[in-house]
């Protein structure tokens, strides 16, 4: 069970609830009272000011934290987050495989869009291309069809990165993996949307609520603003018009108060 104490903390704290899985697979939850804004003895206070300077904004608190170490819980939380969304879902993904995980994720996003939820997601174009070589042609076509179905329903699917980007900075890509619901709840972590990340491999995610989610949401939208809704080399006049429409839409979302 995760324990949260009132020991001195390097950041100002709000009330925080954290949960983890117990051996019988139930959810254990601990809630701490607000802790004073104190620093650990010997802690270098300039560290936080340096981070704030790099980020361009002060650090934010979470009011609820759930650690998602177990693969099934990590997947189910994603699906529940999408189904509970009422206004907007924003996401960024490095790998979306043409397998049951990728299919289900986009089927859920399509369903959300059809009930009126704003859906905007970014996918790393080069990672998507590289992993596609290991997928069956029929599966690749199915995933491509789901992406087109989401766009036809009014959702945004944009692509990050070009071959030129990769040559200039090998290994670059969307390693910021987020899923944000209603600018209120977010899941961030290491897992890609592929079967092996929810079975064979050990990984970690965190579900967050509170002011920090607004920063995660803004970072996701800023990433989307830098993406291209028409992956190269398909760009034509229609692609230019689509790009302008999507960029305008993302700009409007960024202009809204949290």
Tab-separated table of C-alpha atoms in Angstrom:
chain	number	residue	atom	x	y	z
A	1	UNK	CA	0.000	0.000	0.000
A	2	UNK	CA	1.239	3.457	-0.828
A	3	UNK	CA	1.773	5.601	2.234
A	4	UNK	CA	1.634	9.384	2.311
A	5	UNK	CA	2.904	11.163	5.377
A	6	UNK	CA	3.089	14.720	6.601
A	7	UNK	CA	6.884	14.780	6.507
A	8	UNK	CA	8.484	17.955	5.184
A	9	UNK	CA	8.004	18.249	1.456
A	10	UNK	CA	10.010	20.118	-1.201
A	11	UNK	CA	6.821	21.499	-2.751
A	12	UNK	CA	3.739	23.192	-1.298
A	13	UNK	CA	1.120	20.465	-0.975
A	14	UNK	CA	-2.628	20.270	-1.236
A	15	UNK	CA	-4.477	17.291	0.166
A	16	UNK	CA	-3.291	14.282	-1.813
A	17	UNK	CA	-4.893	10.884	-2.194
A	18	UNK	CA	-2.824	8.048	-3.603
A	19	UNK	CA	-3.750	4.484	-4.426
A	20	UNK	CA	-2.008	1.283	-5.380
A	21	UNK	CA	-2.902	-2.375	-5.819
A	22	UNK	CA	-2.790	-4.737	-2.848
A	23	UNK	CA	-1.884	-8.442	-3.230
A	24	UNK	CA	-5.584	-9.347	-3.617
A	25	UNK	CA	-5.787	-6.822	-6.494
A	26	UNK	CA	-8.014	-4.407	-4.605
A	27	UNK	CA	-7.262	-0.706	-4.561
A	28	UNK	CA	-5.653	0.716	-1.455
A	29	UNK	CA	-6.041	4.425	-0.865
A	30	UNK	CA	-4.359	6.735	1.601
A	31	UNK	CA	-5.211	10.388	2.154
A	32	UNK	CA	-2.869	12.879	3.779
A	33	UNK	CA	-3.685	16.173	5.410
A	34	UNK	CA	-2.195	19.315	3.844
A	35	UNK	CA	1.516	19.537	4.574
A	36	UNK	CA	3.357	22.791	5.212
A	37	UNK	CA	5.412	24.282	2.398
A	38	UNK	CA	8.805	23.255	3.780
A	39	UNK	CA	11.979	21.879	2.254
A	40	UNK	CA	13.840	18.766	3.283
A	41	UNK	CA	16.980	19.546	5.321
A	42	UNK	CA	19.887	20.097	2.973
A	43	UNK	CA	17.631	20.426	-0.074
A	44	UNK	CA	18.923	22.894	-2.662
A	45	UNK	CA	16.040	25.357	-3.037
A	46	UNK	CA	17.525	26.752	-6.239
A	47	UNK	CA	16.648	23.446	-7.933
A	48	UNK	CA	12.959	24.362	-8.119
A	49	UNK	CA	13.658	27.859	-9.408
A	50	UNK	CA	15.812	26.343	-12.166
A	51	UNK	CA	12.999	23.963	-13.121
A	52	UNK	CA	10.504	26.817	-13.105
A	53	UNK	CA	12.801	28.845	-15.346
A	54	UNK	CA	13.118	25.972	-17.833
A	55	UNK	CA	9.398	25.220	-17.828
A	56	UNK	CA	8.334	28.841	-18.043
A	57	UNK	CA	5.740	28.307	-15.323
A	58	UNK	CA	5.668	27.424	-11.617
A	59	UNK	CA	5.256	23.786	-10.530
A	60	UNK	CA	1.687	22.629	-9.937
A	61	UNK	CA	0.150	20.265	-7.412
A	62	UNK	CA	-1.887	17.119	-7.874
A	63	UNK	CA	-4.887	16.594	-5.608
A	64	UNK	CA	-5.222	12.902	-6.469
A	65	UNK	CA	-2.538	10.445	-7.596
A	66	UNK	CA	-3.069	6.822	-8.617
A	67	UNK	CA	-0.006	4.731	-9.456
A	68	UNK	CA	-0.713	2.330	-12.329
A	69	UNK	CA	1.947	-0.359	-12.153
A	70	UNK	CA	-0.352	-3.270	-13.009
A	71	UNK	CA	-0.929	-3.556	-16.772
A	72	UNK	CA	-4.649	-4.379	-16.633
A	73	UNK	CA	-5.343	-1.470	-14.293
A	74	UNK	CA	-3.333	0.881	-16.518
A	75	UNK	CA	-5.344	-0.119	-19.581
A	76	UNK	CA	-8.727	-0.076	-17.858
A	77	UNK	CA	-8.055	3.396	-16.451
A	78	UNK	CA	-7.448	4.669	-19.981
A	79	UNK	CA	-10.713	3.213	-21.234
A	80	UNK	CA	-12.650	4.510	-18.221
A	81	UNK	CA	-11.109	7.962	-18.668
A	82	UNK	CA	-12.284	8.113	-22.293
A	83	UNK	CA	-15.772	6.843	-21.449
A	84	UNK	CA	-16.158	9.349	-18.601
A	85	UNK	CA	-15.129	12.334	-20.749
A	86	UNK	CA	-17.836	14.922	-21.348
A	87	UNK	CA	-16.146	17.840	-23.122
A	88	UNK	CA	-12.649	17.055	-24.448
A	89	UNK	CA	-9.991	14.366	-24.837
A	90	UNK	CA	-6.441	15.329	-25.814
A	91	UNK	CA	-3.726	12.731	-26.294
A	92	UNK	CA	-0.162	12.239	-27.484
A	93	UNK	CA	1.245	8.834	-28.430
A	94	UNK	CA	4.628	7.583	-29.600
A	95	UNK	CA	3.522	4.137	-30.820
A	96	UNK	CA	0.000	3.010	-31.687
A	97	UNK	CA	0.203	-0.562	-32.932
A	98	UNK	CA	-2.273	-2.178	-35.309
A	99	UNK	CA	-3.368	-4.682	-32.664
A	100	UNK	CA	-6.291	-5.088	-30.272
A	101	UNK	CA	-5.015	-2.287	-28.019
A	102	UNK	CA	-4.791	0.197	-30.866
A	103	UNK	CA	-8.154	-0.885	-32.261
A	104	UNK	CA	-9.957	-0.568	-28.924
A	105	UNK	CA	-8.414	2.799	-28.083
A	106	UNK	CA	-9.575	4.372	-31.327
A	107	UNK	CA	-12.976	2.684	-31.219
A	108	UNK	CA	-13.460	4.326	-27.813
A	109	UNK	CA	-12.240	7.693	-29.118
A	110	UNK	CA	-14.644	7.462	-32.062
A	111	UNK	CA	-17.519	6.686	-29.686
A	112	UNK	CA	-16.548	9.678	-27.537
A	113	UNK	CA	-16.450	11.973	-30.554
A	114	UNK	CA	-19.880	10.773	-31.672
A	115	UNK	CA	-21.377	11.744	-28.335
A	116	UNK	CA	-20.012	15.259	-28.773
A	117	UNK	CA	-16.616	15.109	-27.048
A	118	UNK	CA	-13.776	17.107	-28.625
A	119	UNK	CA	-11.050	14.584	-29.580
A	120	UNK	CA	-7.548	15.705	-30.602
A	121	UNK	CA	-4.621	13.265	-30.690
A	122	UNK	CA	-1.028	13.364	-31.922
A	123	UNK	CA	0.933	10.307	-33.088
A	124	UNK	CA	4.638	10.081	-33.855
A	125	UNK	CA	4.740	9.571	-37.616
A	126	UNK	CA	8.126	7.839	-37.831
A	127	UNK	CA	7.468	5.461	-34.935
A	128	UNK	CA	4.101	4.662	-36.497
A	129	UNK	CA	5.752	3.925	-39.828
A	130	UNK	CA	8.543	1.833	-38.289
A	131	UNK	CA	6.243	-0.381	-36.212
A	132	UNK	CA	3.842	-0.874	-39.129
A	133	UNK	CA	6.375	-3.148	-40.843
A	134	UNK	CA	5.755	-5.768	-38.168
A	135	UNK	CA	1.959	-5.692	-38.533
A	136	UNK	CA	-0.218	-7.667	-40.903
A	137	UNK	CA	-1.513	-5.722	-43.884
A	138	UNK	CA	-5.138	-6.337	-42.866
A	139	UNK	CA	-4.426	-5.003	-39.374
A	140	UNK	CA	-2.687	-1.905	-40.736
A	141	UNK	CA	-5.677	-1.234	-42.953
A	142	UNK	CA	-8.053	-1.652	-40.018
A	143	UNK	CA	-6.152	0.854	-37.880
A	144	UNK	CA	-5.885	3.303	-40.783
A	145	UNK	CA	-9.635	2.967	-41.266
A	146	UNK	CA	-10.261	3.778	-37.603
A	147	UNK	CA	-8.071	6.884	-37.833
A	148	UNK	CA	-10.024	8.033	-40.879
A	149	UNK	CA	-13.306	7.260	-39.110
A	150	UNK	CA	-12.285	9.441	-36.169
A	151	UNK	CA	-11.404	12.304	-38.521
A	152	UNK	CA	-14.661	11.861	-40.432
A	153	UNK	CA	-16.515	12.185	-37.120
A	154	UNK	CA	-14.815	15.536	-36.517
A	155	UNK	CA	-11.823	14.422	-34.475
A	156	UNK	CA	-8.257	15.600	-35.027
A	157	UNK	CA	-5.456	13.130	-35.771
A	158	UNK	CA	-2.117	14.863	-36.292
A	159	UNK	CA	1.389	13.563	-36.952
A	160	UNK	CA	4.626	14.596	-35.282
A	161	UNK	CA	8.092	14.383	-36.740
A	162	UNK	CA	9.614	14.067	-40.183
A	163	UNK	CA	12.557	12.137	-41.579
A	164	UNK	CA	14.514	15.387	-41.528
A	165	UNK	CA	13.773	15.768	-37.803
A	166	UNK	CA	15.034	12.244	-37.158
A	167	UNK	CA	18.239	12.790	-39.134
A	168	UNK	CA	18.955	15.992	-37.213
A	169	UNK	CA	18.099	14.483	-33.834
A	170	UNK	CA	18.160	10.645	-33.823
A	171	UNK	CA	15.689	9.183	-31.367
A	172	UNK	CA	13.545	12.311	-31.314
A	173	UNK	CA	9.804	11.849	-31.209
A	174	UNK	CA	6.746	12.037	-28.975
A	175	UNK	CA	8.137	10.525	-25.800
A	176	UNK	CA	5.615	12.634	-23.859
A	177	UNK	CA	2.704	10.190	-23.646
A	178	UNK	CA	-0.457	11.746	-22.283
A	179	UNK	CA	-4.199	11.240	-22.213
A	180	UNK	CA	-6.194	14.169	-20.818
A	181	UNK	CA	-9.928	14.175	-20.081
A	182	UNK	CA	-11.925	17.401	-19.735
A	183	UNK	CA	-8.710	19.186	-18.640
A	184	UNK	CA	-9.443	17.600	-15.258
A	185	UNK	CA	-7.919	14.090	-15.257
A	186	UNK	CA	-4.749	12.887	-16.981
A	187	UNK	CA	-2.785	9.681	-17.421
A	188	UNK	CA	0.929	10.026	-18.161
A	189	UNK	CA	3.673	7.433	-18.188
A	190	UNK	CA	5.870	5.135	-20.191
A	191	UNK	CA	3.416	2.830	-21.928
A	192	UNK	CA	2.793	2.966	-25.656
A	193	UNK	CA	-0.469	1.731	-27.168
A	194	UNK	CA	0.644	-1.793	-28.051
A	195	UNK	CA	-0.053	-5.254	-26.636
A	196	UNK	CA	3.460	-5.838	-25.295
A	197	UNK	CA	3.220	-2.735	-23.093
A	198	UNK	CA	0.235	-4.253	-21.291
A	199	UNK	CA	1.500	-7.805	-20.986
A	200	UNK	CA	5.064	-8.792	-21.747
A	201	UNK	CA	6.862	-5.688	-20.506
A	202	UNK	CA	6.946	-4.006	-17.119
A	203	UNK	CA	6.134	-0.295	-17.234
A	204	UNK	CA	4.528	2.455	-15.178
A	205	UNK	CA	1.831	5.118	-15.510
A	206	UNK	CA	0.247	7.669	-13.207
A	207	UNK	CA	-3.330	8.956	-13.119
A	208	UNK	CA	-3.520	12.554	-11.893
A	209	UNK	CA	-6.147	15.075	-10.891
A	210	UNK	CA	-5.757	18.674	-9.796
A	211	UNK	CA	-4.014	21.824	-11.077
A	212	UNK	CA	-1.159	19.843	-12.627
A	213	UNK	CA	-3.599	18.427	-15.207
A	214	UNK	CA	-4.109	21.891	-16.699
A	215	UNK	CA	-0.368	22.065	-17.356
A	216	UNK	CA	-0.367	18.567	-18.886
A	217	UNK	CA	-3.341	19.542	-21.031
A	218	UNK	CA	-1.650	22.696	-22.240
A	219	UNK	CA	1.569	20.814	-23.036
A	220	UNK	CA	-0.459	18.296	-25.055
A	221	UNK	CA	-2.194	21.058	-27.020
A	222	UNK	CA	1.104	22.836	-27.655
A	223	UNK	CA	2.466	19.575	-29.035
A	224	UNK	CA	-0.606	19.201	-31.232
A	225	UNK	CA	-0.106	22.735	-32.532
A	226	UNK	CA	3.361	21.729	-33.765
A	227	UNK	CA	2.048	18.628	-35.574
A	228	UNK	CA	0.799	18.122	-39.135
A	229	UNK	CA	-2.683	16.681	-39.814
A	230	UNK	CA	-1.514	15.574	-43.267
A	231	UNK	CA	1.572	13.334	-43.075
A	232	UNK	CA	4.221	13.969	-45.746
A	233	UNK	CA	4.460	13.429	-48.659
A	234	UNK	CA	0.689	13.696	-49.083
A	235	UNK	CA	0.547	17.474	-48.690
A	236	UNK	CA	-1.430	19.258	-51.404
A	237	UNK	CA	-3.800	22.235	-51.529
A	238	UNK	CA	-6.473	20.278	-49.647
A	239	UNK	CA	-3.872	19.290	-47.067
A	240	UNK	CA	-2.846	22.905	-46.641
A	241	UNK	CA	-6.468	23.889	-45.996
A	242	UNK	CA	-6.884	21.051	-43.489
A	243	UNK	CA	-3.683	22.053	-41.692
A	244	UNK	CA	-4.870	25.661	-41.428
A	245	UNK	CA	-8.241	24.544	-40.036
A	246	UNK	CA	-6.677	22.241	-37.449
A	247	UNK	CA	-4.070	24.773	-36.353
A	248	UNK	CA	-6.831	27.345	-35.915
A	249	UNK	CA	-8.826	24.896	-33.851
A	250	UNK	CA	-5.885	24.099	-31.573
A	251	UNK	CA	-5.132	27.820	-31.201
A	252	UNK	CA	-8.718	28.388	-30.048
A	253	UNK	CA	-8.386	25.620	-27.449
A	254	UNK	CA	-5.118	27.081	-26.172
A	255	UNK	CA	-6.733	30.520	-25.900
A	256	UNK	CA	-9.487	29.230	-23.621
A	257	UNK	CA	-8.993	29.686	-19.882
A	258	UNK	CA	-8.416	26.402	-17.997
